Short mmCIF file of C-alpha atoms in Angstrom, two decimals:
data_model
loop_
_atom_site.label_atom_id
_atom_site.label_comp_id
_atom_site.label_asym_id
_atom_site.label_seq_id
_atom_site.Cartn_x
_atom_site.Cartn_y
_atom_site.Cartn_z
CA PRO F 1 16.10 8.06 23.72
CA PRO F 2 16.15 8.51 19.93
CA LEU F 3 16.80 5.41 17.88
CA PRO F 4 20.30 5.16 16.38
CA GLU F 5 20.47 5.37 12.60
CA CYS F 6 21.46 2.24 10.70
CA GLY F 7 24.33 4.19 9.18
CA ALA F 8 24.01 2.58 5.75
CA ARG F 9 21.68 2.27 2.79
CA HIS F 10 21.01 -0.95 1.00
CA PRO F 11 23.58 -1.19 -1.82
CA GLU F 12 21.16 -2.58 -4.41
CA TYR F 13 17.54 -1.80 -3.58
CA ARG F 14 15.72 1.41 -2.69
CA VAL F 15 11.95 1.62 -2.33
CA ALA F 16 9.84 4.78 -2.68
CA VAL F 17 6.47 4.51 -0.95
CA LEU F 18 4.21 7.19 -2.44
CA VAL F 19 1.59 8.74 -0.16
CA PRO F 20 -0.66 11.63 -1.30
CA LEU F 21 -2.22 13.60 1.56
CA LEU F 22 -5.50 15.37 0.84
CA GLY F 23 -7.35 17.35 3.45
CA PRO F 24 -6.27 18.13 7.02
CA PRO F 25 -3.43 15.99 8.42
CA PRO F 26 -4.93 13.11 10.41
CA ALA F 27 -4.33 12.95 14.16
CA PHE F 28 -2.42 9.68 13.80
CA LEU F 29 0.12 11.07 11.30
CA PRO F 30 2.85 11.65 13.96
CA TYR F 31 2.80 7.94 14.78
CA PHE F 32 3.23 7.02 11.14
CA LEU F 33 6.11 9.48 10.78
CA ALA F 34 7.84 8.15 13.89
CA SER F 35 7.58 4.55 12.71
CA ALA F 36 8.92 5.38 9.24
CA ARG F 37 12.39 6.05 10.66
CA THR F 38 13.00 2.36 11.31
CA SER F 39 13.00 1.63 7.56
CA SER F 40 15.56 4.29 6.59
CA ALA F 41 18.09 1.73 5.34
CA LEU F 42 15.74 0.58 2.59
CA VAL F 43 12.67 2.80 2.18
CA ASP F 44 11.81 6.45 1.58
CA PHE F 45 8.26 7.63 2.18
CA VAL F 46 7.39 10.41 -0.28
CA LEU F 47 4.49 12.40 1.13
CA PHE F 48 2.73 14.72 -1.33
CA HIS F 49 0.71 17.47 0.32
CA GLU F 50 -1.07 20.69 -0.63
CA GLY F 51 0.60 23.15 1.70
CA GLN F 52 -0.82 21.75 4.94
CA ARG F 53 1.13 22.57 8.05
CA LEU F 54 3.02 19.45 9.18
CA PRO F 55 4.79 20.55 12.37
CA TRP F 56 5.89 17.15 13.63
CA GLU F 57 9.44 15.92 13.65
CA ARG F 58 10.10 13.64 10.72
CA PRO F 59 12.99 11.33 9.90
CA PRO F 60 15.19 12.00 6.84
CA ASN F 61 13.61 9.14 4.90
CA VAL F 62 10.24 10.94 4.90
CA LYS F 63 10.36 13.32 1.94
CA LEU F 64 7.77 16.09 1.80
CA VAL F 65 6.63 17.39 -1.60
CA ASP F 66 4.42 20.48 -1.45
CA VAL F 67 2.37 20.64 -4.64
CA GLY F 68 0.39 23.68 -3.45
CA PRO F 69 -3.37 24.21 -3.02
CA GLY F 70 -5.27 21.97 -5.45
CA GLY F 71 -1.96 20.59 -6.70
CA LEU F 72 -2.80 16.91 -6.42
CA SER F 73 -5.88 17.13 -8.63
CA GLU F 74 -3.81 19.11 -11.12
CA LEU F 75 -0.92 16.66 -11.04
CA VAL F 76 -3.15 13.59 -11.33
CA GLY F 77 -5.40 15.16 -13.96
CA LEU F 78 -2.57 16.40 -16.15
CA ARG F 79 -0.64 13.14 -15.99
CA LEU F 80 -3.71 11.04 -16.76
CA GLY F 81 -4.47 13.29 -19.70
CA GLU F 82 -0.91 12.89 -21.00
CA GLU F 83 -0.74 9.14 -20.43
CA LEU F 84 -4.10 8.51 -22.09
CA HIS F 85 -3.43 11.00 -24.93
CA LEU F 86 -6.65 12.89 -24.27
CA PRO F 87 -7.47 15.97 -26.36
CA LEU F 88 -6.93 19.22 -24.46
CA ARG F 89 -10.66 19.80 -23.98
CA ASN F 90 -11.16 16.31 -22.53
CA ALA F 91 -8.08 16.56 -20.31
CA THR F 92 -9.36 19.88 -18.95
CA ALA F 93 -12.71 18.26 -18.10
CA VAL F 94 -10.88 15.42 -16.31
CA LEU F 95 -8.85 17.91 -14.27
CA ARG F 96 -11.95 19.94 -13.37
CA SER F 97 -13.83 16.81 -12.25
CA LEU F 98 -10.92 15.57 -10.14
CA LYS F 99 -10.55 18.95 -8.47
CA ARG F 100 -14.18 18.97 -7.42
CA LEU F 101 -14.17 15.34 -6.32
CA PHE F 102 -10.92 15.54 -4.34
CA GLU F 103 -12.18 18.65 -2.54
CA ARG F 104 -15.45 16.96 -1.57
CA TRP F 105 -14.15 13.46 -0.87
CA PRO F 106 -10.36 13.25 -0.35
CA ARG F 107 -10.42 9.49 0.11
CA LEU F 108 -11.03 9.14 -3.63
CA ILE F 109 -7.28 9.56 -4.31
CA ALA F 110 -6.92 5.91 -3.19
CA GLU F 111 -8.73 4.75 -6.33
CA TYR F 112 -5.71 5.83 -8.38
CA LYS F 113 -3.10 3.88 -6.40
CA PRO F 114 -2.34 1.43 -9.24
CA ALA F 115 -1.31 4.38 -11.43
CA TYR F 116 1.04 6.01 -8.88
CA GLY F 117 4.08 4.60 -10.68
CA ARG F 118 3.15 6.71 -13.70
CA LEU F 119 1.51 9.67 -11.98
CA PHE F 120 4.55 10.27 -9.77
CA SER F 121 7.22 8.89 -12.12
CA ASP F 122 9.20 12.15 -11.95
CA TYR F 123 9.98 11.32 -8.32
CA LEU F 124 11.10 7.71 -8.90
CA LEU F 125 14.52 8.28 -10.44
CA GLY F 126 17.05 6.06 -8.70
CA TYR F 127 14.50 3.79 -7.04
CA SER F 128 14.40 0.07 -7.79
CA HIS F 129 10.85 -0.24 -6.47
CA TRP F 130 7.84 1.92 -5.69
CA GLY F 131 4.75 1.29 -3.68
CA TYR F 132 1.80 2.69 -1.80
CA CYS F 133 0.45 2.36 1.71
CA ASP F 134 -2.09 3.89 4.06
CA LEU F 135 -1.25 6.47 6.72
CA ASP F 136 -3.41 4.99 9.49
CA MET F 137 -0.85 2.44 10.57
CA VAL F 138 2.49 1.96 12.26
CA VAL F 139 4.86 0.75 9.57
CA GLY F 140 7.32 -1.36 11.52
CA SER F 141 10.82 -2.23 10.35
CA LEU F 142 10.52 -2.94 6.62
CA PRO F 143 14.12 -4.23 6.31
CA THR F 144 12.91 -6.99 8.63
CA PHE F 145 9.80 -7.82 6.62
CA LEU F 146 10.79 -7.25 2.99
CA GLU F 147 12.87 -10.23 1.92
CA ARG F 148 15.60 -10.08 -0.68
CA SER F 149 13.90 -12.88 -2.62
CA GLU F 150 10.70 -10.83 -2.78
CA LEU F 151 12.44 -7.82 -4.27
CA ALA F 152 14.59 -9.90 -6.62
CA GLU F 153 12.09 -12.51 -7.82
CA GLN F 154 8.66 -10.84 -7.68
CA ASP F 155 7.20 -8.04 -9.79
CA ILE F 156 4.75 -7.09 -7.03
CA VAL F 157 4.71 -7.91 -3.31
CA THR F 158 1.73 -7.20 -1.07
CA PHE F 159 1.15 -7.78 2.63
CA SER F 160 -2.11 -9.31 3.88
CA TYR F 161 -3.20 -9.87 7.47
CA GLY F 162 -4.07 -13.53 7.12
CA ASP F 163 -7.35 -12.99 5.27
CA ALA F 164 -6.63 -15.98 3.06
CA SER F 165 -9.83 -15.95 1.01
CA GLY F 166 -8.98 -12.80 -1.01
CA LEU F 167 -6.23 -12.92 -3.65
CA TYR F 168 -5.83 -9.15 -3.90
CA LEU F 169 -3.01 -6.64 -4.07
CA ARG F 170 -3.76 -4.83 -0.83
CA GLY F 171 -4.20 -1.08 -0.72
CA GLN F 172 -2.65 -1.00 2.76
CA PHE F 173 0.81 -1.98 1.52
CA THR F 174 1.99 -3.04 -1.94
CA ILE F 175 5.45 -2.77 -3.54
CA HIS F 176 6.20 -2.88 -7.30
CA ARG F 177 9.31 -3.36 -9.36
CA ASN F 178 9.99 -0.01 -11.02
CA ASP F 179 9.61 -1.16 -14.61
CA HIS F 180 7.57 0.22 -17.51
CA SER F 181 5.62 -3.02 -18.02
CA ILE F 182 4.57 -3.10 -14.36
CA ASN F 183 3.92 0.62 -14.09
CA ASP F 184 1.48 0.46 -17.02
CA LEU F 185 -0.79 -2.33 -15.77
CA TRP F 186 -3.38 0.17 -14.51
CA ARG F 187 -4.29 1.17 -18.07
CA GLN F 188 -6.24 -2.07 -18.49
CA CYS F 189 -8.71 -1.12 -15.73
CA SER F 190 -11.57 0.70 -17.41
CA ASN F 191 -12.17 3.18 -14.57
CA LEU F 192 -8.52 4.30 -14.83
CA GLY F 193 -7.90 3.87 -18.56
CA SER F 194 -10.27 3.90 -21.51
CA GLY F 195 -13.34 4.48 -19.34
CA LEU F 196 -11.84 7.20 -17.14
CA GLU F 197 -13.95 10.05 -18.51
CA ALA F 198 -17.21 8.11 -18.24
CA GLU F 199 -16.30 7.00 -14.71
CA LEU F 200 -15.62 10.57 -13.63
CA GLN F 201 -18.98 11.66 -15.06
CA HIS F 202 -20.65 8.94 -12.96
CA LYS F 203 -18.80 10.13 -9.87
CA VAL F 204 -19.72 13.77 -10.36
CA SER F 205 -23.37 12.83 -10.95
CA PHE F 206 -23.31 10.71 -7.80
CA LEU F 207 -21.82 13.60 -5.85
CA GLU F 208 -24.42 16.05 -7.18
CA ARG F 209 -27.24 13.74 -6.14
CA SER F 210 -25.67 13.46 -2.70
CA GLU F 211 -25.46 17.25 -2.42
CA ALA F 212 -29.04 17.65 -3.61
CA ALA F 213 -30.18 15.20 -0.96
CA GLY F 214 -28.68 17.41 1.71
CA SER F 215 -25.50 15.48 2.46
CA SER F 216 -22.57 17.59 3.58
CA GLY F 217 -19.16 17.42 5.20
CA ALA F 218 -17.98 14.00 6.30
CA HIS F 219 -21.23 12.40 5.06
CA GLN F 220 -20.82 13.64 1.51
CA HIS F 221 -19.45 10.93 -0.71
CA THR F 222 -19.37 9.66 -4.26
CA ARG F 223 -18.99 6.43 -6.18
CA PHE F 224 -15.80 4.54 -5.25
CA VAL F 225 -14.24 1.73 -7.27
CA SER F 226 -11.78 -0.29 -5.21
CA ALA F 227 -8.27 -0.32 -6.66
CA GLU F 228 -7.78 -3.84 -5.36
CA GLY F 229 -10.21 -5.69 -7.62
CA CYS F 230 -9.58 -4.89 -11.27
CA TYR F 231 -5.88 -4.20 -10.69
CA SER F 232 -5.31 -7.62 -9.13
CA LYS F 233 -7.21 -9.35 -11.91
CA VAL F 234 -5.24 -7.49 -14.58
CA ALA F 235 -1.93 -8.38 -12.91
CA LEU F 236 -2.91 -12.05 -12.77
CA ALA F 237 -4.08 -12.13 -16.41
CA ALA F 238 -0.87 -10.41 -17.54
CA GLY F 239 1.25 -13.20 -16.06
CA VAL F 240 2.87 -10.86 -13.56
CA ARG F 241 4.82 -12.51 -10.73
CA PHE F 242 3.32 -11.45 -7.45
CA LYS F 243 3.31 -12.66 -3.86
CA ILE F 244 0.74 -12.18 -1.11
CA ALA F 245 2.51 -12.55 2.23
CA PRO F 246 0.64 -12.49 5.60
CA LYS F 247 2.80 -9.84 7.25
CA GLN F 248 0.23 -7.30 8.43
CA ALA F 249 -0.31 -7.62 12.15
CA ILE F 250 -4.02 -6.85 12.17
CA GLY F 251 -6.96 -5.98 9.90
CA LEU F 252 -10.22 -4.12 10.28
CA ASP F 253 -12.36 -7.20 10.87
CA ILE F 254 -9.89 -9.21 12.96
CA ARG F 255 -9.81 -8.41 16.66
CA SER F 256 -6.56 -8.81 18.54
CA THR F 257 -6.43 -10.17 22.08
CA ALA F 258 -2.70 -9.47 22.28
CA SER F 259 -0.99 -6.47 23.79
CA ALA F 260 0.84 -4.21 21.36
CA VAL F 261 4.21 -2.97 22.57
CA TRP F 262 6.42 -0.41 20.78
CA ALA F 263 10.09 -0.96 21.58
CA GLY F 264 13.30 -0.47 19.64
CA GLY F 265 11.47 0.85 16.60
CA ALA F 266 9.29 -2.24 16.28
CA VAL F 267 5.76 -3.21 17.28
CA TRP F 268 5.49 -6.52 19.09
CA HIS F 269 2.42 -8.60 19.89
CA CYS F 270 2.53 -10.13 23.36
CA SER F 271 -0.04 -12.57 24.68
CA ALA F 272 -2.70 -11.06 26.89
CA ALA F 273 -1.24 -12.96 29.83
CA THR F 274 2.20 -11.42 29.38
CA GLU F 275 3.04 -8.36 31.45
CA PRO F 276 5.63 -6.24 29.56
CA ASP F 277 7.98 -5.58 32.48
CA ALA F 278 11.31 -3.73 32.28
CA SER F 279 13.27 -6.89 31.46
CA LEU F 280 11.02 -7.82 28.55
CA LEU F 281 10.99 -4.24 27.23
CA GLN F 282 14.80 -4.18 27.19
CA GLU F 283 14.87 -7.48 25.32
CA LEU F 284 12.31 -6.27 22.77
CA ALA F 285 14.13 -2.98 22.27
CA ALA F 286 17.47 -4.71 21.62
CA ALA F 287 15.89 -7.14 19.13
CA GLY F 288 14.02 -4.34 17.34
CA VAL F 289 17.11 -2.17 16.89
CA ALA F 290 19.16 -5.08 15.58
CA ARG F 291 16.56 -6.30 13.09
CA ARG F 292 15.86 -2.99 11.40
CA CYS F 293 19.44 -2.82 10.11
CA TYR F 294 19.30 -6.23 8.38
CA LEU F 295 20.63 -5.06 5.02
CA HIS F 296 20.92 -8.66 3.83
CA LEU F 297 17.09 -8.82 3.94
CA PRO F 298 16.80 -12.39 5.25
CA SER F 299 13.89 -14.71 4.59
CA ILE F 300 11.65 -14.00 7.55
CA GLN F 301 8.87 -16.35 6.40
CA PRO F 302 10.56 -19.22 4.54
CA ALA F 303 8.33 -21.56 2.56
CA VAL F 304 8.09 -25.11 3.82
CA GLY F 305 6.85 -27.97 1.69
CA GLY F 306 5.73 -27.91 -1.90
CA ALA F 307 3.41 -25.67 -3.88
CA SER F 308 -0.32 -26.39 -4.11
CA PRO F 309 -2.49 -25.09 -6.97
CA VAL F 310 -5.26 -22.69 -5.96
CA GLU F 311 -8.63 -22.61 -7.68
CA VAL F 312 -9.76 -19.02 -8.20
CA ARG F 313 -13.45 -18.13 -8.23
CA ASP F 314 -15.57 -14.96 -8.06
CA THR F 315 -17.48 -15.71 -4.84
CA GLY F 316 -16.54 -15.96 -1.19
CA CYS F 317 -14.60 -12.75 -0.67
CA GLY F 318 -14.39 -9.03 -1.40
CA ASP F 319 -18.02 -7.93 -1.09
CA TRP F 320 -16.89 -4.33 -1.80
CA ILE F 321 -15.51 -5.42 -5.21
CA SER F 322 -17.69 -5.96 -8.28
CA PRO F 323 -18.22 -9.70 -8.98
CA GLU F 324 -16.39 -9.64 -12.32
CA CYS F 325 -13.22 -8.47 -10.55
CA ARG F 326 -13.27 -10.79 -7.54
CA LEU F 327 -10.39 -13.20 -7.01
CA CYS F 328 -11.28 -15.63 -4.24
CA ALA F 329 -9.48 -18.78 -3.16
CA ALA F 330 -11.93 -21.66 -3.52
CA ASP F 331 -10.81 -23.49 -0.38
CA PRO F 332 -8.85 -21.10 1.87
CA PRO F 333 -7.21 -22.46 5.02
CA ALA F 334 -8.70 -21.61 8.39
CA ASP F 335 -5.38 -20.12 9.50
CA GLY F 336 -4.44 -17.69 6.74
CA SER F 337 -1.36 -16.53 8.60
CA SER F 338 0.40 -19.79 7.72
CA ILE F 339 -0.02 -19.47 3.94
CA ALA F 340 1.59 -17.30 1.26
CA TYR F 341 0.16 -17.05 -2.25
CA TYR F 342 2.23 -16.77 -5.43
CA ALA F 343 1.06 -15.87 -8.93
CA ARG F 344 2.96 -17.12 -12.00
CA ASP F 345 1.89 -17.11 -15.63
CA GLY F 346 -1.73 -16.43 -14.81
CA LYS F 347 -2.05 -19.17 -12.18
CA VAL F 348 -1.97 -19.05 -8.38
CA HIS F 349 -0.40 -21.51 -5.99
CA SER F 350 0.04 -21.52 -2.24
CA ARG F 351 2.85 -22.60 0.05
CA ARG F 352 2.95 -23.04 3.77
CA ILE F 353 5.32 -20.69 5.54
CA ASP F 354 7.25 -20.68 8.79
CA SER F 355 6.87 -17.39 10.67
CA SER F 356 8.78 -18.40 13.76
CA ALA F 357 11.65 -16.02 12.91
CA LEU F 358 9.30 -13.12 13.67
CA ALA F 359 8.96 -14.25 17.28
CA LEU F 360 11.30 -13.29 20.07
CA PRO F 361 13.22 -16.43 21.17
CA SER F 362 12.38 -15.88 24.82
CA PRO F 363 10.01 -17.52 27.29
CA ASN F 364 9.05 -14.01 28.41
CA ALA F 365 7.27 -13.08 25.18
#
């Protein structure tokens, strides 16, 4: 049966998660759309597309914005030109390069995630926060996971999957306070700001060499600069308050031995030895429905104990990030799921957390 609506919106906070869609809709998109419904009390997902047919049922908190064929390269190119005060000729060259690059390698849009708060600012009126995420995931109930203290006390909140060595703002899911000072941090990354034109020239040259070598289709690619590296370093240097919370269930390089069960609008991990029978499914469904309407946004991972300073170095994590932008914890714990990181005034500290509230209080689970 369809999940009941929460029947209310949060009275103070509203989050817009901005998701550009380039290329054909992925096969997993219906699962993302279905899972988005469970966050309707707090979050809207604003999906920008270029006229692709999206026939699947979608909940009311998924907003579709059709920018037309080639519209994303035009929107991004024009806004970057405006924000960086580029002369018309230069801005036109930026737009032309982005159009070619986005057509050949749609994934490149992810490089501009830190600038989404400016690029899509016309769509953020009335939102207290904005963020970005990936489409290849099931979102879960964000009113369960986003804590009031995170929205009230942090400038940026990002969810990790227990990979405690990297102190990065994750591309998979990051939320920002909708404020000019936060929305402008991206300008300090050369590939997005002062060095944008040179970076685009490098990318086009890389693409041309790839084409000349005979690459085509899915194998055709260009230079990619991870949004996680420089952006995280800039945020830390600027004294921004951010939190890295281990709330992702799984990551690319971490295998799960647990069973994943979807019930009541939530995804649960059950031990491999647990058989999800009818009784357990009913219990999970009831708990999932109740939690997604938690408008008081309780602390689901309360900190326990004091804060410990974290030494940051440029080795030991993030091989895909250039060394000058790496932020690695010098002595990360073996169990990263028990630690949250906090940045304040350019320094990082860690605190142990208690995640027991995420578990179902039942011997069956």
